[in-house]
């Protein structure tokens, strides 16, 4: 256990489910199922390590362009996760929140999200933030529109707008910026994920496919982070 970790927030791009399944001669949906199971394992590991916030890139706005069969399967996995894992979420004192374009989701999923968020709101050991139907450019654009509306309504002047104020208009307004970003499967790009929030985040890329990414590799990354000097451009 590493409860004394300097890292408070880890963001993960869970990549490689489809390729993991293909290597085993299985359909992409099988890989997504295994990936969903690993979310439970990694959430437990995060809580044990002392990390207080975990943000997972579950489904991007661009993912809506995938085949209808794959999107349908992913949405059903989400339903299953919210139904089957909710008891453990509550027992482990985990708060769960969602960020993204909720109105693009089916009505029943939107209702499940509201219920899970409301019932877990008082939990304090770990905040699990799920980026669902999420795109960072869209998030920033929405925040800019909010700022413009406030200015037009004379609630603020343009000179009032600061980094802190703009951050408060984002989906992640109540969540600290990530200390670590992990992307699995060997890809080394951000993919429209938390572009504003990652300004000074330490980046870790691993060749491990998401279904195989485990506690040992996670703890190794946290240990490496703990040895890094974060200067924020000061020297």
Coordinates of C-alpha atoms in Angstrom, one line a residue:
X1 CA 0.0 0.0 0.0
X2 CA 1.2 3.5 -0.9
X3 CA -1.1 5.8 1.1
X4 CA 1.6 8.4 1.2
X5 CA 1.8 8.9 -2.6
X6 CA 2.3 12.5 -3.8
X7 CA -0.2 11.8 -6.6
X8 CA -3.8 12.8 -5.9
X9 CA -5.4 12.5 -9.3
X10 CA -4.7 10.0 -12.2
X11 CA -6.4 10.2 -15.6
X12 CA -6.3 7.2 -17.9
X13 CA -7.0 6.7 -21.6
X14 CA -8.1 3.1 -21.6
X15 CA -6.9 2.1 -25.0
X16 CA -6.4 -1.3 -26.7
X17 CA -9.6 -3.3 -25.9
X18 CA -10.3 -4.1 -29.6
X19 CA -6.7 -5.0 -30.5
X20 CA -6.5 -7.2 -27.3
X21 CA -9.5 -9.1 -28.5
X22 CA -8.3 -9.4 -32.1
X23 CA -5.0 -10.9 -31.0
X24 CA -7.1 -13.7 -29.3
X25 CA -9.4 -14.2 -32.3
X26 CA -12.3 -12.7 -30.4
X27 CA -14.7 -9.9 -31.4
X28 CA -14.0 -6.3 -30.3
X29 CA -17.0 -6.5 -27.9
X30 CA -15.2 -9.3 -25.9
X31 CA -12.2 -6.9 -25.5
X32 CA -14.6 -4.1 -24.2
X33 CA -16.1 -6.6 -21.7
X34 CA -12.7 -7.4 -20.4
X35 CA -11.8 -3.8 -20.3
X36 CA -14.9 -3.0 -18.3
X37 CA -13.9 -5.7 -15.8
X38 CA -10.5 -4.1 -15.4
X39 CA -12.1 -0.8 -14.5
X40 CA -13.2 -2.5 -11.2
X41 CA -9.7 -3.9 -10.6
X42 CA -7.9 -0.6 -11.2
X43 CA -10.5 1.4 -9.2
X44 CA -9.7 -0.9 -6.2
X45 CA -6.0 -0.4 -6.7
X46 CA -6.3 3.4 -6.9
X47 CA -8.2 3.4 -3.6
X48 CA -5.6 1.2 -2.0
X49 CA -2.7 3.4 -3.3
X50 CA -4.0 6.6 -1.7
X51 CA -5.0 8.3 -4.9
X52 CA -8.1 10.4 -4.3
X53 CA -9.3 11.1 -7.9
X54 CA -9.4 8.7 -10.9
X55 CA -10.7 10.0 -14.3
X56 CA -11.3 7.4 -17.0
X57 CA -11.9 8.1 -20.7
X58 CA -14.7 5.7 -21.3
X59 CA -16.4 7.0 -24.5
X60 CA -15.5 10.0 -26.6
X61 CA -17.7 12.2 -28.7
X62 CA -15.8 10.7 -31.7
X63 CA -16.7 7.2 -30.6
X64 CA -20.3 7.8 -31.7
X65 CA -18.9 7.3 -35.3
X66 CA -18.1 3.6 -34.6
X67 CA -20.4 0.9 -35.9
X68 CA -23.9 0.8 -34.4
X69 CA -23.3 -2.7 -33.1
X70 CA -20.2 -1.7 -31.2
X71 CA -21.8 1.5 -29.8
X72 CA -24.8 -0.5 -28.7
X73 CA -22.5 -3.1 -27.0
X74 CA -20.6 -0.3 -25.2
X75 CA -23.7 1.3 -23.9
X76 CA -25.0 -2.0 -22.6
X77 CA -21.7 -2.6 -20.8
X78 CA -22.2 0.8 -19.2
X79 CA -25.7 -0.2 -18.1
X80 CA -24.3 -3.4 -16.7
X81 CA -21.5 -1.7 -14.8
X82 CA -23.8 0.9 -13.2
X83 CA -26.2 -1.9 -12.1
X84 CA -23.8 -4.6 -11.0
X85 CA -21.0 -2.5 -9.4
X86 CA -23.0 0.1 -7.6
X87 CA -23.2 -1.9 -4.4
X88 CA -19.3 -2.2 -4.3
X89 CA -19.0 1.5 -5.2
X90 CA -21.1 2.3 -2.1
X91 CA -19.4 -0.2 0.2
X92 CA -16.0 1.1 -0.8
X93 CA -17.0 4.8 -0.1
X94 CA -16.4 5.8 -3.8
X95 CA -18.0 8.8 -5.2
X96 CA -18.8 8.6 -8.9
X97 CA -19.3 11.5 -11.3
X98 CA -19.7 11.8 -15.0
X99 CA -18.5 14.4 -17.4
X100 CA -19.5 14.8 -21.1
X101 CA -22.4 15.5 -23.4
X102 CA -25.2 13.6 -21.4
X103 CA -28.0 14.6 -23.8
X104 CA -26.4 12.3 -26.4
X105 CA -27.0 9.3 -24.2
X106 CA -30.2 7.2 -24.0
X107 CA -32.7 8.4 -21.4
X108 CA -32.4 5.3 -19.2
X109 CA -28.6 5.8 -19.0
X110 CA -29.0 9.4 -18.2
X111 CA -31.3 8.4 -15.3
X112 CA -28.9 5.8 -14.0
X113 CA -26.1 8.4 -14.0
X114 CA -28.2 10.8 -12.0
X115 CA -29.1 8.1 -9.5
X116 CA -25.5 6.9 -9.0
X117 CA -24.2 10.4 -8.7
X118 CA -26.8 11.4 -6.2
X119 CA -26.5 8.3 -4.0
X120 CA -22.7 8.3 -4.0
X121 CA -22.3 12.1 -3.5
X122 CA -21.3 11.8 0.2
X123 CA -18.6 9.2 -0.4
X124 CA -15.1 10.4 0.3
X125 CA -12.4 7.8 -0.1
X126 CA -12.1 8.1 -3.9
X127 CA -13.8 10.1 -6.6
X128 CA -14.2 8.1 -9.8
X129 CA -14.9 10.5 -12.7
X130 CA -16.0 8.8 -15.9
X131 CA -15.6 10.8 -19.2
X132 CA -18.6 9.6 -21.2
X133 CA -19.6 11.1 -24.6
X134 CA -16.8 13.5 -23.8
X135 CA -14.6 15.7 -26.0
X136 CA -12.3 18.3 -24.6
X137 CA -12.7 20.8 -27.4
X138 CA -16.4 20.7 -26.9
X139 CA -15.9 21.2 -23.1
X140 CA -13.8 24.2 -23.7
X141 CA -16.2 25.6 -26.3
X142 CA -19.1 25.2 -23.8
X143 CA -17.1 27.0 -21.1
X144 CA -16.3 29.9 -23.5
X145 CA -20.0 30.2 -24.3
X146 CA -20.9 30.3 -20.6
X147 CA -18.3 33.1 -20.1
X148 CA -19.7 35.0 -23.1
X149 CA -23.3 34.7 -21.7
X150 CA -22.1 35.9 -18.3
X151 CA -20.5 38.9 -19.9
X152 CA -23.6 39.7 -22.1
X153 CA -25.7 39.5 -18.9
X154 CA -23.3 42.0 -17.3
X155 CA -22.5 39.5 -14.5
X156 CA -18.8 39.8 -15.3
X157 CA -16.7 42.0 -17.4
X158 CA -14.1 40.5 -19.9
X159 CA -11.3 41.6 -17.6
X160 CA -12.8 39.4 -14.8
X161 CA -12.2 36.2 -16.8
X162 CA -9.2 34.4 -15.3
X163 CA -7.7 31.0 -15.5
X164 CA -9.5 30.1 -12.2
X165 CA -12.8 31.5 -13.4
X166 CA -12.6 29.7 -16.7
X167 CA -11.7 26.4 -15.0
X168 CA -14.8 26.8 -12.9
X169 CA -16.9 26.8 -16.0
X170 CA -15.6 23.4 -17.2
X171 CA -17.2 20.0 -16.6
X172 CA -14.3 19.3 -14.1
X173 CA -14.9 22.4 -12.0
X174 CA -14.9 20.4 -8.7
X175 CA -12.0 18.1 -9.6
X176 CA -8.3 19.0 -9.3
X177 CA -6.2 18.8 -12.4
X178 CA -4.5 15.4 -13.0
X179 CA -1.0 14.7 -11.7
X180 CA -0.6 11.8 -14.0
X181 CA -2.0 10.8 -17.4
X182 CA -1.6 7.1 -18.4
X183 CA -2.4 5.9 -21.9
X184 CA -2.3 2.2 -22.6
X185 CA -1.7 0.2 -25.8
X186 CA 1.3 2.1 -27.1
X187 CA -0.4 5.1 -28.6
X188 CA 1.2 8.4 -27.7
X189 CA -1.4 11.1 -28.1
X190 CA -4.0 13.0 -26.0
X191 CA -7.0 12.3 -28.3
X192 CA -9.1 15.3 -27.3
X193 CA -8.9 14.4 -23.6
X194 CA -8.7 17.0 -20.8
X195 CA -6.7 19.4 -23.0
X196 CA -7.1 22.3 -20.5
X197 CA -6.6 20.2 -17.4
X198 CA -3.4 18.4 -18.6
X199 CA -1.3 21.6 -18.9
X200 CA 1.3 20.4 -16.3
X201 CA 0.4 16.8 -16.0
X202 CA 3.1 14.1 -16.1
X203 CA 2.5 11.8 -19.1
X204 CA 3.1 8.0 -19.0
X205 CA 2.6 5.8 -22.1
X206 CA 2.6 2.0 -21.8
X207 CA 2.5 -0.7 -24.5
X208 CA 0.2 -2.8 -22.3
X209 CA -3.3 -3.2 -23.6
X210 CA -6.0 -1.9 -21.2
X211 CA -7.4 -5.3 -20.2
X212 CA -3.9 -6.4 -19.2
X213 CA -3.0 -3.2 -17.3
X214 CA -2.7 -4.2 -13.7
X215 CA -2.0 -3.0 -10.1
X216 CA 1.8 -3.7 -10.4
X217 CA 2.3 -1.5 -13.4
X218 CA 0.1 1.2 -11.9
X219 CA 2.1 1.2 -8.7
X220 CA 5.4 1.4 -10.7
X221 CA 4.1 4.5 -12.5
X222 CA 3.1 6.1 -9.2
X223 CA 6.5 5.4 -7.8
X224 CA 8.2 7.0 -10.8
X225 CA 5.9 10.0 -10.5
X226 CA 6.9 10.3 -6.8
X227 CA 10.6 10.7 -7.9
X228 CA 9.9 13.4 -10.5
X229 CA 10.5 17.1 -9.8
X230 CA 7.6 19.2 -11.0
X231 CA 8.8 22.7 -11.7
X232 CA 5.8 24.1 -13.5
X233 CA 8.1 26.2 -15.7
X234 CA 9.7 28.0 -12.7
X235 CA 13.2 26.8 -13.3

